Amino acid sequence: MFDRMTSSTTVPVNRRARFRREADAENDYLARLIAQIPEAVLCFDHSWVITYANAEAIRISRIQPTDIHSKTFWELFPDTLGTELERIYHDVMHTRVSQHVEHFYEPLDIWFEIHILPTDDGVSLYYRDITARKAAEGRRDQAVGQLQQIFDSDADSIVCIDPNWNCTFANRAALSILKTDNLIGENLWERFPSNRHEPFRSNYLAAMERRIPTEFEAYYPAPLDVWFKVSARPYEDGIIVLSSDITDRKGAEFLRDTSIRQLRQVLETTTDAVASIDRNWNFSFLNRRAKELLSPKGELLGKNFWREFPVATQSREILDHLPRAMNEGVAAEFEVFYPDPLNLWLSIQSRPFDDGIVLFFRDVTYRRQANIVLQQQQDLLASIQKTALVATWDIEYATGKVSYGAGSYPVFGHPLADVPDYRAFKKIVLPEYIPLINASIQEGVQTGQMVVRDFQVRAADGRILWLESRGHAVMVDGVPTHLRGLTIDITARKKNEEALVASEARYRVLADLNPQAIWMGAPDGSITYANQNFLDYLGLTMDELRGAGWLTAFHPNDRQRVLETWNHSVAIGEDFDLEARMIRARDGHARWWWVRAQTVRDESGKILHWLGVAIDIDDRKTFAETLQQRQEETERQRAELEAIYENAPIGLSLLDPVELRYLRINDRQAQTIDLPKEKIIGQVITDVTPLPGLKELLQMAVAGQSVRNHLLEGELPTRPGEHRYWNVSYSPVYNVNNKVEAIAAVIMEMTNQKKAEAALIQSEKLAAVGRLASSISHEINNPLEAITNLLYLIDLSRDLPENVRRYVHTAQNELSRVCQIATQTLRFHRQAVRATRVSAEELVDAVLNLYQGRLANSSIKVEATYASPTTVLCFENDIRQVLNNLIANAIDAMRQGGRLLVRAHDAIDYSSQYPQGRSGIRITIADTGHGMSPSVQARLFEPFYTTKDLNGTGLGLWISAGIVLRHQGRLTFRSNQHAIHHGSVFSLFLPSVEEVSIEPQ
């Protein structure tokens, strides 16, 4: 039983021993891990006795190993008693809540970053030496502060605008010039709406959107009422707007605007991250900060480093240092950038230990960016100084040693290296200004405000330069340590001011000697000057003119009008101009005067004063009505001439004598060319109307020789294939120097006249032929009648052989046909004196009979159908002429044979003129010819338009349409060029009327 008891108790004892060994191993592992941490670890119990300190803590805190477990924290660091650090330590000890603090321990001259962590036995400190970081931040803050002071001491406005047009930075001068207390976060367009106008808008958009630097001068109206010289410069986060108030410079100074943007980004300071990697390159430990930094990769414990961070295999720093630490036990420290998904710059320390390596790393992205920002600010400051020709300086108050900002311009007329201190500076300053400069320095030290001083220096080449310095004293505990500011060259401005003073003195002498009345006013409207001639007329002195005294010089009935007009001009800066009566002092007589005044402004547009004149117009006032009437008459005549020019029935134009380009053209000429005016103006005439001989005629006019009634002919590009004629005249137009300044062109188109002449000749020929045919028909009627009677008598003979009788019958039939043709010929020639009633069949058959020969020779089959016996009242010869034209055109369209279809029937015609309809007959003539194209159809009824070349006059259908219109009828058509169904159909409608009130053709 005892043996069983012994064996049963052995198992728990062995298990506890094993657990103890495992715990000891883990503690040993953690102890070795903590020993490798590059930061200091210090522990003390509830009695503040030091219980643990790692090697780093012993080193930076200068603790002796004998101090551990023997001395309290307060004994080792007595200077912390009574400080905020003591209070924080006690808070953590009592509240058991961790805290974080940065503290400067003066005896060691070290800055510490301390994490105070409560433990079961007391408190643990996790801290590190951040003195180097604090020193870097101090230098950065000092540089930023110096840059801010320089910007604030600059007289120019500096404003940074982001891509959303919001203000991100504004110096003190910007707030002063723009009359506001704050600009940060303000939208440029909303805060200053006049920037939406030109030239502000286009220049800002060019800088922001197209990244083009711009520079301009512009006036910004109320409430600023300032002229600015503006420079807009693009940079990576938007644009920098530098502006100078040049309102008071009177155009005497040309300063270049500069650009600056101050970027200050403050990133959170983070603690170091710790991770351990075993021999298989698997993560075996990560602290909280490591997990935070590497959180984009998720849970990493137990995972392989190279698989989780594959980009590390492409980094030379990582491949050089980590394997050496793992394989050779060589510690290393380096910085590396890891891209997505971390996108961080990391400072990494790799330390070997028994089970692998430990990585201590921290996020140094902020420091990297801060260094870049600092460099950018320094580069930006240098660029500003070089652009604006400014020197920035910092003087040690105690020694007088001068240091200049990077990029400073040598404004002193000497290389900056030749002016290393205040003593050297005084050697180049003219002696009379040294006491003034010393007084300004004392004023700045005593008041702490910025001081401005103008003074003269002698340049290295002997020139005397005017300079302006702006600066302030830097005070530390009430004691001046430095003088900081900037100096600019104002020599040009001073010279302009001196010239202006001399010019004003000369002007006053000339004004007093001038026989005209000359006066001046202040921007507020008060009278400040009148020349002696004006004062003598008014009988007043300058003192009497001041205030409202000048108003007494005017006639009582004009004073209110004069005052209102003057106040209005002063209020809006508009020219003052009116006529009023002023009283002559020597006889009290009121005479009419023309009083005028204009503003004199500086380059920024600010009113400096009003300059006015007064002219006695009493003598010419009586002629005002006559002059007004003459002017109105002249304007009326000008309008009449303009109307005549534009609406003249002939083409008129004006040409440039050098390049022969159109300068002006009236509507008729544009219609002739068949182009809109806007497409003709500015074009060379020979390009628009390339007619043979045109250029030679124009060159004659350019040489001063007029061209009268010259005939030109040819085709225009706008109407190809159409030969046209023009009567042209060209005359030179001379200026006051008797030089040709333009060519006046008069053009009348003669195309229709030429065609009419040809048609008249053809018509006369046809008329002569018609008269001859009528005469012949008349003369052969008697012989025909005799032959007809003889054949009739022969036919009555009983003994006539049968074969001869057949010949006689044939002769009688042919003779009857000859008589019918002669009768029709006479009917065509004779003019009817009154309208007659005739049927469609009678009208059409007479024409078809005339064309029987042509129809037969052309193999044209005629199909005529008359479904209406209705007669209409008309001049039958005129209507036969219409039908003759239609049938002749149909025959011409079927030269290879075809069908001619003629139909006549009763019909009712509806049109816009007769919406209720009207009755009559409709005659339709259709052919199976080739049809007409749309272009031909569009010009079918135009006079002189023909498709028959020399065989046609182009008047047939035009005359036919006129005849039908006079008969109150309608002539319509349709045509088709289809490969199978082709031909044309003309429809003639003649209304049933009781009388025709027109004369026959």
XYZ file of N, CA, C and O in Angstrom, residues 20-127:
432
model
N 7.920 23.606 -14.007
C 8.847 24.612 -13.496
C 10.010 24.803 -14.480
O 10.454 25.920 -14.728
N 10.475 23.690 -14.997
C 11.570 23.807 -15.962
C 11.127 24.586 -17.225
O 11.859 25.390 -17.773
N 9.896 24.279 -17.674
C 9.392 24.992 -18.857
C 9.239 26.480 -18.569
O 9.558 27.337 -19.416
N 8.730 26.786 -17.346
C 8.567 28.203 -16.977
C 9.924 28.886 -16.899
O 10.095 30.032 -17.347
N 10.894 28.183 -16.318
C 12.217 28.771 -16.226
C 12.806 29.006 -17.621
O 13.465 30.035 -17.865
N 12.557 28.053 -18.498
C 13.074 28.211 -19.870
C 12.430 29.402 -20.569
O 13.103 30.181 -21.262
N 11.101 29.511 -20.354
C 10.406 30.652 -20.974
C 10.899 31.962 -20.391
O 11.130 32.945 -21.118
N 11.074 31.980 -19.044
C 11.573 33.212 -18.411
C 12.982 33.534 -18.905
O 13.333 34.708 -19.127
N 13.779 32.494 -19.025
C 15.126 32.713 -19.525
C 15.108 33.265 -20.957
O 15.863 34.166 -21.307
N 14.195 32.718 -21.755
C 14.041 33.182 -23.144
C 13.644 34.658 -23.176
O 14.215 35.479 -23.893
N 12.637 34.989 -22.342
C 12.178 36.382 -22.300
C 13.268 37.291 -21.767
O 13.431 38.432 -22.220
N 14.044 36.783 -20.741
C 15.119 37.611 -20.181
C 16.168 37.898 -21.244
O 16.673 39.020 -21.365
N 16.529 36.836 -22.012
C 17.498 37.050 -23.071
C 16.944 37.989 -24.162
O 17.665 38.782 -24.747
N 15.637 37.858 -24.414
C 14.993 38.719 -25.419
C 15.014 40.176 -24.970
O 15.361 41.090 -25.732
N 14.677 40.394 -23.683
C 14.669 41.772 -23.154
C 16.073 42.335 -23.150
O 16.295 43.522 -23.398
N 17.042 41.468 -22.869
C 18.422 41.949 -22.844
C 18.862 42.448 -24.219
O 19.761 43.280 -24.323
N 18.251 41.916 -25.281
C 18.606 42.323 -26.630
C 17.895 43.594 -27.073
O 18.216 44.162 -28.105
N 16.865 44.032 -26.342
C 16.091 45.221 -26.731
C 17.011 46.431 -26.669
O 17.692 46.652 -25.669
N 17.041 47.255 -27.706
C 17.951 48.412 -27.707
C 17.471 49.530 -26.802
O 18.205 50.485 -26.574
N 16.239 49.490 -26.308
C 15.737 50.516 -25.415
C 15.986 50.100 -23.963
O 16.148 48.919 -23.638
N 15.976 51.105 -23.102
C 16.234 50.855 -21.681
C 14.981 50.328 -20.997
O 13.875 50.789 -21.276
N 15.168 49.355 -20.075
C 14.076 48.815 -19.254
C 14.536 48.904 -17.795
O 15.594 48.394 -17.426
N 13.677 49.565 -16.997
C 14.008 49.782 -15.581
C 12.783 49.451 -14.742
O 11.680 49.938 -15.056
N 12.958 48.617 -13.685
C 11.834 48.221 -12.834
C 12.142 48.614 -11.384
O 13.294 48.533 -10.943
N 11.098 49.016 -10.654
C 11.244 49.255 -9.206
C 9.956 48.838 -8.542
O 8.874 48.810 -9.152
N 10.087 48.487 -7.241
C 8.936 47.951 -6.517
C 8.119 49.075 -5.930
O 8.338 50.247 -6.218
N 7.130 48.657 -5.054
C 6.228 49.649 -4.471
C 6.976 50.620 -3.565
O 6.443 51.714 -3.258
N 8.172 50.241 -3.151
C 8.963 51.140 -2.293
C 9.919 51.979 -3.130
O 10.796 52.656 -2.578
N 9.787 51.924 -4.449
C 10.593 52.692 -5.384
C 12.048 52.219 -5.411
O 12.947 52.934 -5.864
N 12.299 50.978 -4.926
C 13.647 50.419 -4.957
C 13.868 49.787 -6.334
O 13.012 49.043 -6.829
N 15.028 50.062 -6.948
C 15.337 49.518 -8.271
C 15.484 48.003 -8.144
O 16.271 47.495 -7.342
N 14.704 47.268 -8.976
C 14.760 45.808 -8.919
C 15.352 45.212 -10.205
O 15.774 44.062 -10.202
N 15.366 45.986 -11.299
C 15.914 45.440 -12.556
C 16.312 46.609 -13.456
O 15.612 47.636 -13.516
N 17.394 46.419 -14.170
C 17.820 47.388 -15.190
C 18.596 46.622 -16.253
O 19.549 45.919 -15.934
N 18.149 46.749 -17.514
C 18.897 46.062 -18.569
C 20.133 46.886 -18.938
O 20.361 47.983 -18.391
N 20.943 46.340 -19.819
C 22.223 46.978 -20.126
C 22.033 48.400 -20.660
O 22.808 49.307 -20.341
N 21.021 48.612 -21.496
C 20.793 49.945 -22.062
C 20.410 50.933 -20.983
O 20.821 52.089 -20.992
N 19.578 50.468 -19.996
C 19.188 51.347 -18.886
C 20.404 51.723 -18.046
O 20.550 52.875 -17.621
N 21.268 50.736 -17.781
C 22.476 51.015 -16.992
C 23.363 52.010 -17.716
O 23.935 52.914 -17.110
N 23.417 51.905 -19.074
C 24.292 52.780 -19.832
C 23.785 54.220 -19.857
O 24.500 55.138 -19.464
N 22.540 54.419 -20.352
C 22.101 55.807 -20.559
C 21.728 56.476 -19.253
O 21.788 57.707 -19.142
N 21.308 55.681 -18.204
C 20.939 56.289 -16.918
C 22.115 56.331 -15.946
O 21.977 56.832 -14.822
N 23.240 55.712 -16.366
C 24.475 55.747 -15.566
C 24.232 55.125 -14.169
O 24.547 55.703 -13.130
N 23.640 53.951 -14.178
C 23.338 53.215 -12.949
C 24.473 52.211 -12.700
O 24.938 51.531 -13.632
N 24.879 52.110 -11.477
C 25.866 51.111 -11.085
C 25.158 49.803 -10.751
O 24.057 49.808 -10.195
N 25.759 48.664 -11.089
C 25.105 47.380 -10.768
C 24.801 47.254 -9.274
O 23.821 46.615 -8.883
N 25.631 47.917 -8.439
C 25.406 47.817 -6.978
C 24.169 48.609 -6.546
O 23.677 48.430 -5.420
N 23.687 49.485 -7.451
C 22.505 50.278 -7.092
C 21.244 49.435 -7.152
O 20.221 49.797 -6.545
N 21.261 48.319 -7.921
C 20.062 47.486 -8.071
C 19.806 46.763 -6.763
O 20.727 46.190 -6.149
N 18.550 46.781 -6.313
C 18.060 46.198 -5.058
C 18.613 46.911 -3.818
O 18.429 46.439 -2.692
N 19.270 48.083 -4.034
C 19.809 48.761 -2.853
C 19.370 50.218 -2.786
O 19.238 50.767 -1.683
N 19.152 50.850 -3.889
C 18.768 52.260 -3.878
C 17.413 52.450 -4.547
O 17.013 51.690 -5.422
N 16.761 53.543 -4.076
C 15.464 53.898 -4.677
C 15.688 54.766 -5.917
O 16.775 55.316 -6.125
N 14.632 54.863 -6.675
C 14.676 55.696 -7.883
C 14.997 57.137 -7.529
O 15.761 57.807 -8.211
N 14.386 57.620 -6.417
C 14.562 59.037 -6.035
C 15.979 59.318 -5.547
O 16.468 60.447 -5.688
N 16.627 58.284 -5.005
C 18.014 58.474 -4.577
C 18.948 58.587 -5.798
O 19.907 59.354 -5.791
N 18.632 57.788 -6.814
C 19.457 57.832 -8.014
C 19.197 59.089 -8.857
O 20.100 59.614 -9.504
N 17.935 59.529 -8.867
C 17.555 60.667 -9.724
C 16.852 61.716 -8.871
O 15.636 61.921 -8.976
N 17.575 62.377 -7.961
C 16.939 63.326 -7.037
C 16.356 64.546 -7.760
O 15.445 65.177 -7.229
N 16.850 64.891 -8.971
C 16.348 66.093 -9.642
C 14.942 65.908 -10.206
O 14.354 66.866 -10.702
N 14.423 64.675 -10.164
C 13.051 64.460 -10.630
C 12.039 64.776 -9.550
O 10.833 64.861 -9.820
N 12.479 64.918 -8.326
C 11.562 65.246 -7.233
C 10.976 66.640 -7.448
O 11.679 67.592 -7.788
N 9.669 66.710 -7.230
C 8.987 67.989 -7.386
C 8.677 68.352 -8.822
O 8.190 69.454 -9.085
N 8.937 67.436 -9.732
C 8.657 67.718 -11.151
C 7.366 67.019 -11.571
O 6.800 66.202 -10.838
N 6.947 67.341 -12.776
C 5.753 66.701 -13.348
C 5.992 65.208 -13.518
O 5.071 64.399 -13.386
N 7.244 64.799 -13.738
C 7.549 63.387 -13.907
C 7.261 62.621 -12.611
O 6.737 61.502 -12.645
N 7.585 63.203 -11.457
C 7.304 62.543 -10.185
C 5.807 62.326 -10.028
O 5.356 61.247 -9.615
N 5.037 63.362 -10.385
C 3.581 63.227 -10.244
C 3.055 62.093 -11.120
O 2.214 61.302 -10.681
N 3.561 61.978 -12.351
C 3.093 60.927 -13.278
C 3.453 59.551 -12.727
O 2.646 58.611 -12.762
N 4.701 59.380 -12.203
C 5.101 58.094 -11.640
C 4.166 57.687 -10.498
O 3.744 56.524 -10.392
N 3.843 58.629 -9.612
C 2.948 58.325 -8.490
C 1.551 57.978 -8.994
O 0.900 57.086 -8.439
N 1.096 58.686 -10.063
C -0.228 58.379 -10.607
C -0.275 56.949 -11.118
O -1.238 56.213 -10.880
N 0.753 56.528 -11.848
C 0.769 55.163 -12.384
C 0.836 54.144 -11.240
O 0.168 53.107 -11.270
N 1.621 54.456 -10.218
C 1.750 53.540 -9.086
C 0.421 53.352 -8.384
O 0.069 52.224 -7.993
N -0.359 54.430 -8.267
C -1.621 54.355 -7.508
C -2.796 53.966 -8.385
O -3.676 53.227 -7.938
N -2.859 54.486 -9.641
C -4.039 54.216 -10.496
C -3.875 52.947 -11.306
O -4.858 52.430 -11.838
N -2.647 52.435 -11.424
C -2.342 51.231 -12.221
C -2.709 51.438 -13.704
O -3.075 50.511 -14.401
N -2.596 52.702 -14.182
C -2.893 53.024 -15.591
C -1.601 53.488 -16.257
O -0.927 54.404 -15.755
N -1.249 52.877 -17.389
C -0.018 53.213 -18.096
C -0.062 54.660 -18.608
O -1.136 55.186 -18.941
N 1.125 55.265 -18.660
C 1.235 56.616 -19.221
C 2.503 56.709 -20.055
O 3.426 55.899 -19.926
N 2.517 57.760 -20.896
C 3.643 57.973 -21.807
C 4.051 59.429 -21.698
O 3.188 60.326 -21.658
N 5.350 59.706 -21.624
C 5.807 61.073 -21.417
C 7.172 61.242 -22.064
O 7.930 60.280 -22.217
N 7.456 62.493 -22.481
C 8.790 62.870 -22.928
C 9.342 63.871 -21.917
O 8.664 64.845 -21.563
N 10.579 63.628 -21.430
C 11.110 64.432 -20.317
C 12.586 64.710 -20.547
O 13.343 63.836 -20.996
N 12.981 65.960 -20.242
C 14.389 66.349 -20.339
C 15.011 66.303 -18.940
O 14.560 67.003 -18.017
N 16.006 65.439 -18.792
C 16.684 65.316 -17.495
C 17.987 66.118 -17.589
O 18.963 65.714 -18.246
N 17.987 67.255 -16.909
C 19.059 68.228 -17.057
C 20.415 67.714 -16.589
O 21.431 67.960 -17.253
N 20.499 66.993 -15.426
C 21.844 66.557 -14.996
C 22.547 65.703 -16.041
O 23.775 65.743 -16.158
N 21.789 64.900 -16.788
C 22.400 64.060 -17.818
C 22.396 64.731 -19.188
O 22.992 64.199 -20.139
N 21.680 65.871 -19.290
C 21.539 66.585 -20.566
C 21.000 65.652 -21.649
O 21.505 65.573 -22.765
N 19.920 64.905 -21.265
C 19.342 63.914 -22.180
C 17.828 64.096 -22.181
O 17.202 64.307 -21.133
N 17.256 63.990 -23.382
C 15.802 63.886 -23.532
C 15.429 62.408 -23.548
O 16.041 61.615 -24.263
N 14.401 62.026 -22.742
C 13.931 60.648 -22.693
C 12.492 60.572 -23.182
O 11.669 61.442 -22.877
N 12.209 59.489 -23.939
C 10.819 59.113 -24.218
C 10.522 57.905 -23.313
O 11.149 56.864 -23.451
N 9.556 58.064 -22.391
C 9.351 57.085 -21.319
C 7.930 56.536 -21.389
O 6.960 57.293 -21.497
N 7.824 55.184 -21.334
C 6.532 54.513 -21.163
C 6.517 53.974 -19.732
O 7.361 53.155 -19.353
N 5.573 54.442 -18.906
C 5.466 54.017 -17.501
C 4.365 52.971 -17.430
O 3.198 53.270 -17.733
N 4.740 51.743 -17.056
C 3.818 50.615 -17.087
C 3.678 50.041 -15.669
O 4.678 49.747 -14.992
N 2.458 49.892 -15.165
C 2.263 49.262 -13.856
C 2.515 47.751 -13.948
O 2.178 47.109 -14.950
N 3.166 47.204 -12.903
C 3.393 45.757 -12.824
C 2.903 45.264 -11.457
O 2.551 46.065 -10.571
N 2.882 43.941 -11.341
C 2.414 43.392 -10.054
C 3.312 43.825 -8.905
O 2.838 44.042 -7.770
N 4.621 43.981 -9.192
C 5.558 44.297 -8.113
C 5.803 45.791 -7.960
O 6.534 46.210 -7.054
N 5.266 46.582 -8.866
C 5.488 48.026 -8.756
C 5.288 48.707 -10.096
O 4.191 48.667 -10.663
N 6.369 49.301 -10.657
C 6.280 50.036 -11.911
C 7.512 49.698 -12.747
O 8.615 49.559 -12.204
N 7.299 49.580 -14.066
C 8.393 49.367 -15.012
C 8.466 50.556 -15.966
O 7.422 51.085 -16.374
N 9.696 50.923 -16.307
C 9.912 52.013 -17.265
C 10.525 51.426 -18.535
O 11.506 50.686 -18.473
N 9.935 51.798 -19.658
C 10.461 51.430 -20.976
C 10.795 52.745 -21.656
O 9.911 53.520 -22.001
N 12.072 53.031 -21.821
C 12.427 54.364 -22.284
C 13.659 54.280 -23.189
O 14.344 53.271 -23.256
